[in-house]
């Protein structure tokens, strides 16, 4: 599957490219840099039912769009509203190898071997109480056309909701695992990266611990990742970087709730190692850092001394188009 790079999208602003590209394919930044991409803006059109539909068009997560645009309605946003599409980010502070999942971002990063690029995909992850585990592992098996055998726990939870699951769901378009699955070498093999028959669940915490992707995304990843591919799963809502030009950035996401009813906008964030030193260094504006930690905008925010507003809602403007009224499931 051939994908246009983000730079190509920015330079040409092609409507066909925006509509056809699935994974966002970014050139890797130079040595010492972690900043990739450029934010875009989009004007809500008549017929844009909810942010899930918009998120799928730009292959991001509605959750992150809401972080960045925290005053818009997740269902039936007002036509004419200009929103920021969060397509700029800091790479996780991990080895640039294989698959990297940051649960707090609801994103999967794939670093194709031998290529100077990274692919970024939105992801659905484990729900509260059934969290996707933080770990370093490998792809242990590639499964085309998987069948689904619900675990005893899943069967019991479904039965409590009045749904009796069959012992085995055969492969096909209605299979909850989609058309492709990558089994991970953790636990007893119950954790998968897979497709889904419920595309609105991508970008949400809804699974029993597996990670689910849009159908074109898992197809592309499945074709590239091999058995033995390194997989690192982290949960880091705060990323920060000093870029080669001296500019300093902090990217803060709302942390995953650990208790029912917890407000991710106000719950304390565990600060990563090195952040205190980053803030104390000459060139960092402590006030801007604290504002970024409070705002939790889900995009890189400049926090160098002398910077202006903490969050700017400007970026490359994406071409708008009419959207069919096809998505009826509201953002959960």
Coordinates of C-alpha atoms in Angstrom, one line a residue:
X1 CA 0.0 0.0 0.0
X2 CA 1.6 3.2 -1.1
X3 CA 1.0 6.3 1.1
X4 CA 1.8 9.9 0.4
X5 CA 3.9 11.6 3.0
X6 CA 2.5 14.3 5.2
X7 CA 4.9 16.7 3.4
X8 CA 3.3 15.8 0.1
X9 CA -0.1 16.5 1.6
X10 CA 1.0 19.9 2.9
X11 CA 2.7 21.0 -0.3
X12 CA 0.0 20.0 -2.7
X13 CA -3.1 20.1 -0.4
X14 CA -4.6 17.4 -2.6
X15 CA -8.2 16.5 -1.9
X16 CA -7.7 13.1 -3.3
X17 CA -4.7 12.5 -1.1
X18 CA -6.5 13.7 2.1
X19 CA -9.4 11.3 1.2
X20 CA -7.3 8.3 0.3
X21 CA -4.4 8.3 2.7
X22 CA -4.8 6.2 5.8
X23 CA -1.7 6.0 7.9
X24 CA 0.0 9.3 8.3
X25 CA 3.5 8.7 7.0
X26 CA 6.0 11.2 8.4
X27 CA 9.7 11.6 7.5
X28 CA 11.8 10.9 10.6
X29 CA 13.2 14.2 12.1
X30 CA 16.9 14.9 12.1
X31 CA 19.2 13.7 14.9
X32 CA 18.3 15.2 18.3
X33 CA 14.7 16.1 17.1
X34 CA 11.4 14.5 18.0
X35 CA 9.0 17.0 16.4
X36 CA 7.1 15.7 13.4
X37 CA 4.2 16.9 11.2
X38 CA 2.2 20.1 11.1
X39 CA -1.3 20.7 12.5
X40 CA -4.1 21.4 10.1
X41 CA -7.4 23.2 10.3
X42 CA -10.8 22.0 9.1
X43 CA -14.1 23.8 8.9
X44 CA -17.1 21.8 10.1
X45 CA -19.5 21.1 7.2
X46 CA -23.2 20.5 7.1
X47 CA -23.5 16.7 7.4
X48 CA -20.5 16.2 9.8
X49 CA -22.4 14.1 12.3
X50 CA -19.7 13.7 14.9
X51 CA -16.0 13.8 15.4
X52 CA -15.5 10.1 14.8
X53 CA -16.3 10.6 11.1
X54 CA -14.0 13.6 10.9
X55 CA -11.3 11.8 12.8
X56 CA -11.4 8.8 10.4
X57 CA -11.0 11.1 7.5
X58 CA -7.8 12.5 8.9
X59 CA -6.8 9.1 10.4
X60 CA -6.6 10.5 13.9
X61 CA -8.7 9.9 17.1
X62 CA -11.7 11.9 18.1
X63 CA -10.4 11.8 21.6
X64 CA -7.3 13.8 20.5
X65 CA -9.4 16.2 18.5
X66 CA -11.5 16.9 21.6
X67 CA -8.3 17.5 23.6
X68 CA -7.1 20.1 21.1
X69 CA -10.5 21.7 20.6
X70 CA -12.0 21.5 24.1
X71 CA -14.9 23.9 23.5
X72 CA -16.7 22.0 20.6
X73 CA -19.5 19.5 20.8
X74 CA -18.5 15.9 20.2
X75 CA -21.8 15.2 18.5
X76 CA -23.3 17.5 15.8
X77 CA -20.5 20.2 16.1
X78 CA -21.8 23.5 14.6
X79 CA -21.2 23.9 10.9
X80 CA -18.7 26.7 10.2
X81 CA -16.7 26.0 13.3
X82 CA -12.9 25.9 12.5
X83 CA -11.1 23.1 14.4
X84 CA -7.5 22.1 14.7
X85 CA -6.6 18.6 13.4
X86 CA -3.8 17.4 15.6
X87 CA -1.3 16.1 13.0
X88 CA 1.8 17.5 14.7
X89 CA 3.4 15.5 17.6
X90 CA 6.5 14.6 19.5
X91 CA 7.8 11.1 18.9
X92 CA 7.7 9.0 22.1
X93 CA 11.1 8.8 23.9
X94 CA 11.6 5.2 22.9
X95 CA 13.8 3.3 20.5
X96 CA 12.6 4.1 16.9
X97 CA 12.1 0.4 16.1
X98 CA 9.1 -1.7 15.3
X99 CA 5.8 -0.9 16.9
X100 CA 5.5 1.7 19.7
X101 CA 2.1 2.2 21.3
X102 CA 1.4 5.1 23.6
X103 CA -1.8 4.3 25.4
X104 CA -2.3 7.9 26.7
X105 CA -2.2 9.1 23.1
X106 CA -4.4 6.3 21.7
X107 CA -1.7 6.1 18.9
X108 CA 0.4 3.4 17.4
X109 CA 3.8 4.3 15.8
X110 CA 5.4 2.0 13.3
X111 CA 9.0 2.4 12.2
X112 CA 9.5 0.5 9.0
X113 CA 12.9 -1.2 9.0
X114 CA 15.5 0.4 6.7
X115 CA 13.2 3.4 6.0
X116 CA 13.6 7.0 7.3
X117 CA 9.9 7.3 8.2
X118 CA 7.3 6.6 10.8
X119 CA 3.7 5.7 10.3
X120 CA 1.1 6.9 12.9
X121 CA -2.2 5.2 13.4
X122 CA -5.2 5.9 15.8
X123 CA -5.9 3.0 18.2
X124 CA -8.6 1.7 20.4
X125 CA -7.4 0.2 23.7
X126 CA -8.5 -1.6 26.9
X127 CA -11.3 -0.1 29.0
X128 CA -11.1 0.8 32.6
X129 CA -10.5 -2.4 34.6
X130 CA -9.3 -4.3 31.5
X131 CA -6.4 -2.1 30.6
X132 CA -3.9 -2.9 27.8
X133 CA -0.7 -3.8 29.7
X134 CA 2.4 -1.7 29.5
X135 CA 5.2 -4.0 28.3
X136 CA 8.0 -4.7 25.8
X137 CA 7.2 -7.7 23.7
X138 CA 7.3 -9.1 20.1
X139 CA 4.8 -10.0 17.5
X140 CA 4.5 -13.8 18.0
X141 CA 2.0 -14.7 15.3
X142 CA 0.3 -13.1 12.2
X143 CA -3.3 -14.3 11.7
X144 CA -5.1 -13.5 8.5
X145 CA -8.9 -13.9 8.6
X146 CA -9.0 -14.7 12.3
X147 CA -11.9 -16.3 14.1
X148 CA -12.9 -15.0 17.5
X149 CA -13.3 -17.2 20.5
X150 CA -14.7 -15.1 23.3
X151 CA -13.0 -15.7 26.7
X152 CA -15.0 -16.7 29.7
X153 CA -14.7 -13.2 31.1
X154 CA -16.0 -11.6 27.9
X155 CA -18.9 -14.1 27.7
X156 CA -19.9 -13.4 31.3
X157 CA -19.8 -9.6 30.8
X158 CA -21.8 -9.9 27.7
X159 CA -24.3 -12.2 29.3
X160 CA -24.8 -9.7 32.1
X161 CA -25.8 -7.2 29.4
X162 CA -28.3 -9.6 28.0
X163 CA -26.1 -10.7 25.1
X164 CA -25.3 -14.4 24.6
X165 CA -22.2 -14.8 22.5
X166 CA -21.6 -17.9 20.3
X167 CA -18.7 -20.1 21.2
X168 CA -16.8 -19.1 18.1
X169 CA -17.4 -16.2 15.6
X170 CA -16.2 -17.2 12.2
X171 CA -13.9 -15.1 10.0
X172 CA -15.7 -12.5 8.0
X173 CA -16.9 -8.9 7.9
X174 CA -18.8 -9.2 11.2
X175 CA -15.9 -10.7 13.1
X176 CA -14.9 -8.3 16.0
X177 CA -11.2 -8.9 15.1
X178 CA -11.6 -7.8 11.5
X179 CA -9.6 -9.3 8.7
X180 CA -6.1 -9.3 10.3
X181 CA -4.6 -9.8 13.7
X182 CA -1.1 -9.6 15.2
X183 CA -0.7 -11.7 18.3
X184 CA 1.7 -10.4 21.0
X185 CA 4.0 -12.5 23.1
X186 CA 2.6 -11.4 26.5
X187 CA 0.2 -13.1 28.8
X188 CA -1.2 -16.3 27.4
X189 CA -1.4 -14.9 23.9
X190 CA -4.7 -13.1 24.5
X191 CA -3.5 -9.7 23.5
X192 CA -3.8 -8.8 19.9
X193 CA -3.4 -5.8 17.6
X194 CA -6.3 -6.3 15.2
X195 CA -9.0 -4.8 13.0
X196 CA -12.6 -4.3 14.1
X197 CA -16.2 -4.5 12.8
X198 CA -17.0 -1.4 14.9
X199 CA -14.9 1.5 13.4
X200 CA -16.4 4.1 15.8
X201 CA -14.6 2.2 18.6
X202 CA -11.1 3.1 17.2
X203 CA -9.7 6.0 19.3
X204 CA -11.7 4.9 22.4
X205 CA -11.2 2.8 25.6
X206 CA -13.6 0.0 24.8
X207 CA -11.8 -3.3 24.4
X208 CA -10.9 -6.1 26.8
X209 CA -7.2 -5.3 26.5
X210 CA -6.6 -5.8 22.9
X211 CA -5.7 -2.9 20.5
X212 CA -8.0 -2.3 17.6
X213 CA -7.3 -0.4 14.4
X214 CA -9.3 0.8 11.3
X215 CA -9.5 -1.8 8.6
X216 CA -7.1 -0.2 6.1
X217 CA -4.6 0.5 8.9
X218 CA -4.3 -3.0 10.2
X219 CA -4.1 -4.2 6.6
X220 CA -1.1 -2.0 6.0
X221 CA 0.5 -2.8 9.3
X222 CA -0.1 -6.5 8.8
X223 CA 1.6 -6.4 5.4
X224 CA 4.7 -4.8 6.8
X225 CA 5.3 -6.1 10.3
X226 CA 6.8 -9.6 10.6
X227 CA 6.9 -12.2 13.3
X228 CA 9.5 -11.1 15.8
X229 CA 8.8 -7.3 15.3
X230 CA 9.6 -5.5 18.5
X231 CA 6.5 -4.0 20.3
X232 CA 6.8 -1.5 23.1
X233 CA 3.6 -0.4 24.9
X234 CA 3.9 2.7 27.1
X235 CA 1.5 5.0 29.0
X236 CA 3.0 8.5 28.9
X237 CA 0.7 11.4 28.8
X238 CA 3.5 14.0 28.9
X239 CA 6.2 14.2 26.3
X240 CA 8.8 17.0 26.0
X241 CA 11.7 17.9 23.7
X242 CA 14.5 20.4 23.1
X243 CA 14.8 20.7 19.4
X244 CA 18.1 21.3 17.5
X245 CA 17.1 24.9 16.9
X246 CA 16.8 25.4 20.7
X247 CA 13.0 25.5 20.8
X248 CA 11.4 23.7 23.6
X249 CA 8.1 21.8 23.4
X250 CA 5.7 20.0 25.8
X251 CA 2.9 17.7 24.6
X252 CA 0.4 16.8 27.2
X253 CA -2.5 14.4 26.9
X254 CA -5.3 13.8 29.3
X255 CA -4.2 10.8 31.4
X256 CA -6.2 7.6 31.3
X257 CA -8.7 7.5 34.1
X258 CA -7.9 4.9 36.8
X259 CA -11.1 5.2 38.7
X260 CA -14.7 5.4 37.6
X261 CA -15.9 9.0 37.3
X262 CA -12.4 10.4 37.4
X263 CA -12.0 13.7 35.4
X264 CA -9.0 13.3 33.1
X265 CA -8.8 17.1 32.7
X266 CA -8.1 17.7 36.4
X267 CA -6.6 14.4 37.7
X268 CA -2.9 14.8 38.7
X269 CA -0.5 13.7 36.0
X270 CA 2.5 11.6 36.9
X271 CA 5.5 13.6 35.6
X272 CA 8.1 11.7 33.5
X273 CA 11.7 11.4 34.5
X274 CA 13.6 14.4 33.4
X275 CA 10.7 16.9 33.2
X276 CA 11.8 18.7 36.3
X277 CA 15.3 19.2 34.9
X278 CA 13.8 20.3 31.6
X279 CA 11.7 22.9 33.4
X280 CA 14.6 24.1 35.5
X281 CA 16.9 24.5 32.5
X282 CA 17.7 27.9 31.0
X283 CA 15.4 28.6 28.1
X284 CA 12.3 26.9 29.6
X285 CA 9.4 29.2 30.7
X286 CA 8.0 27.5 33.8
X287 CA 4.7 29.4 33.6
X288 CA 4.1 28.2 30.0
X289 CA 5.0 24.6 31.1
X290 CA 2.5 24.7 33.9
X291 CA -0.2 26.1 31.6
X292 CA 0.5 23.3 29.1
X293 CA 0.2 20.7 31.9
X294 CA -3.1 22.2 33.0
X295 CA -4.5 22.7 29.5
X296 CA -3.7 19.2 28.2
X297 CA -4.1 20.1 24.6
X298 CA -2.8 16.9 23.0
X299 CA -0.4 18.8 20.6
X300 CA 3.1 20.1 21.0
X301 CA 3.1 23.5 22.8
X302 CA 6.1 25.8 22.6
X303 CA 7.4 26.6 26.1
X304 CA 10.6 28.4 25.4
X305 CA 11.2 31.7 27.2
X306 CA 9.6 34.5 25.3
X307 CA 7.0 32.3 23.5
X308 CA 3.5 33.6 22.9
X309 CA 0.1 31.9 23.5
X310 CA 0.3 28.4 24.9
X311 CA -2.0 26.8 22.3
X312 CA -2.4 28.2 18.8
X313 CA -5.3 27.0 16.7
X314 CA -3.5 27.6 13.4
X315 CA -2.0 25.2 10.9
X316 CA -2.1 23.9 7.4
X317 CA -5.6 24.2 6.1
X318 CA -7.1 21.0 4.8
X319 CA -9.5 21.0 1.9
X320 CA -13.1 20.6 3.0
X321 CA -15.7 18.5 1.3
X322 CA -19.3 17.5 1.7
X323 CA -19.7 14.5 4.0
X324 CA -22.5 12.0 3.6
X325 CA -24.7 11.6 6.7
X326 CA -23.5 8.0 7.3
X327 CA -22.2 7.8 10.8
X328 CA -25.0 7.6 13.4
X329 CA -23.1 6.3 16.5
X330 CA -22.3 9.2 18.9
X331 CA -18.9 9.6 20.5
X332 CA -18.8 7.5 23.6

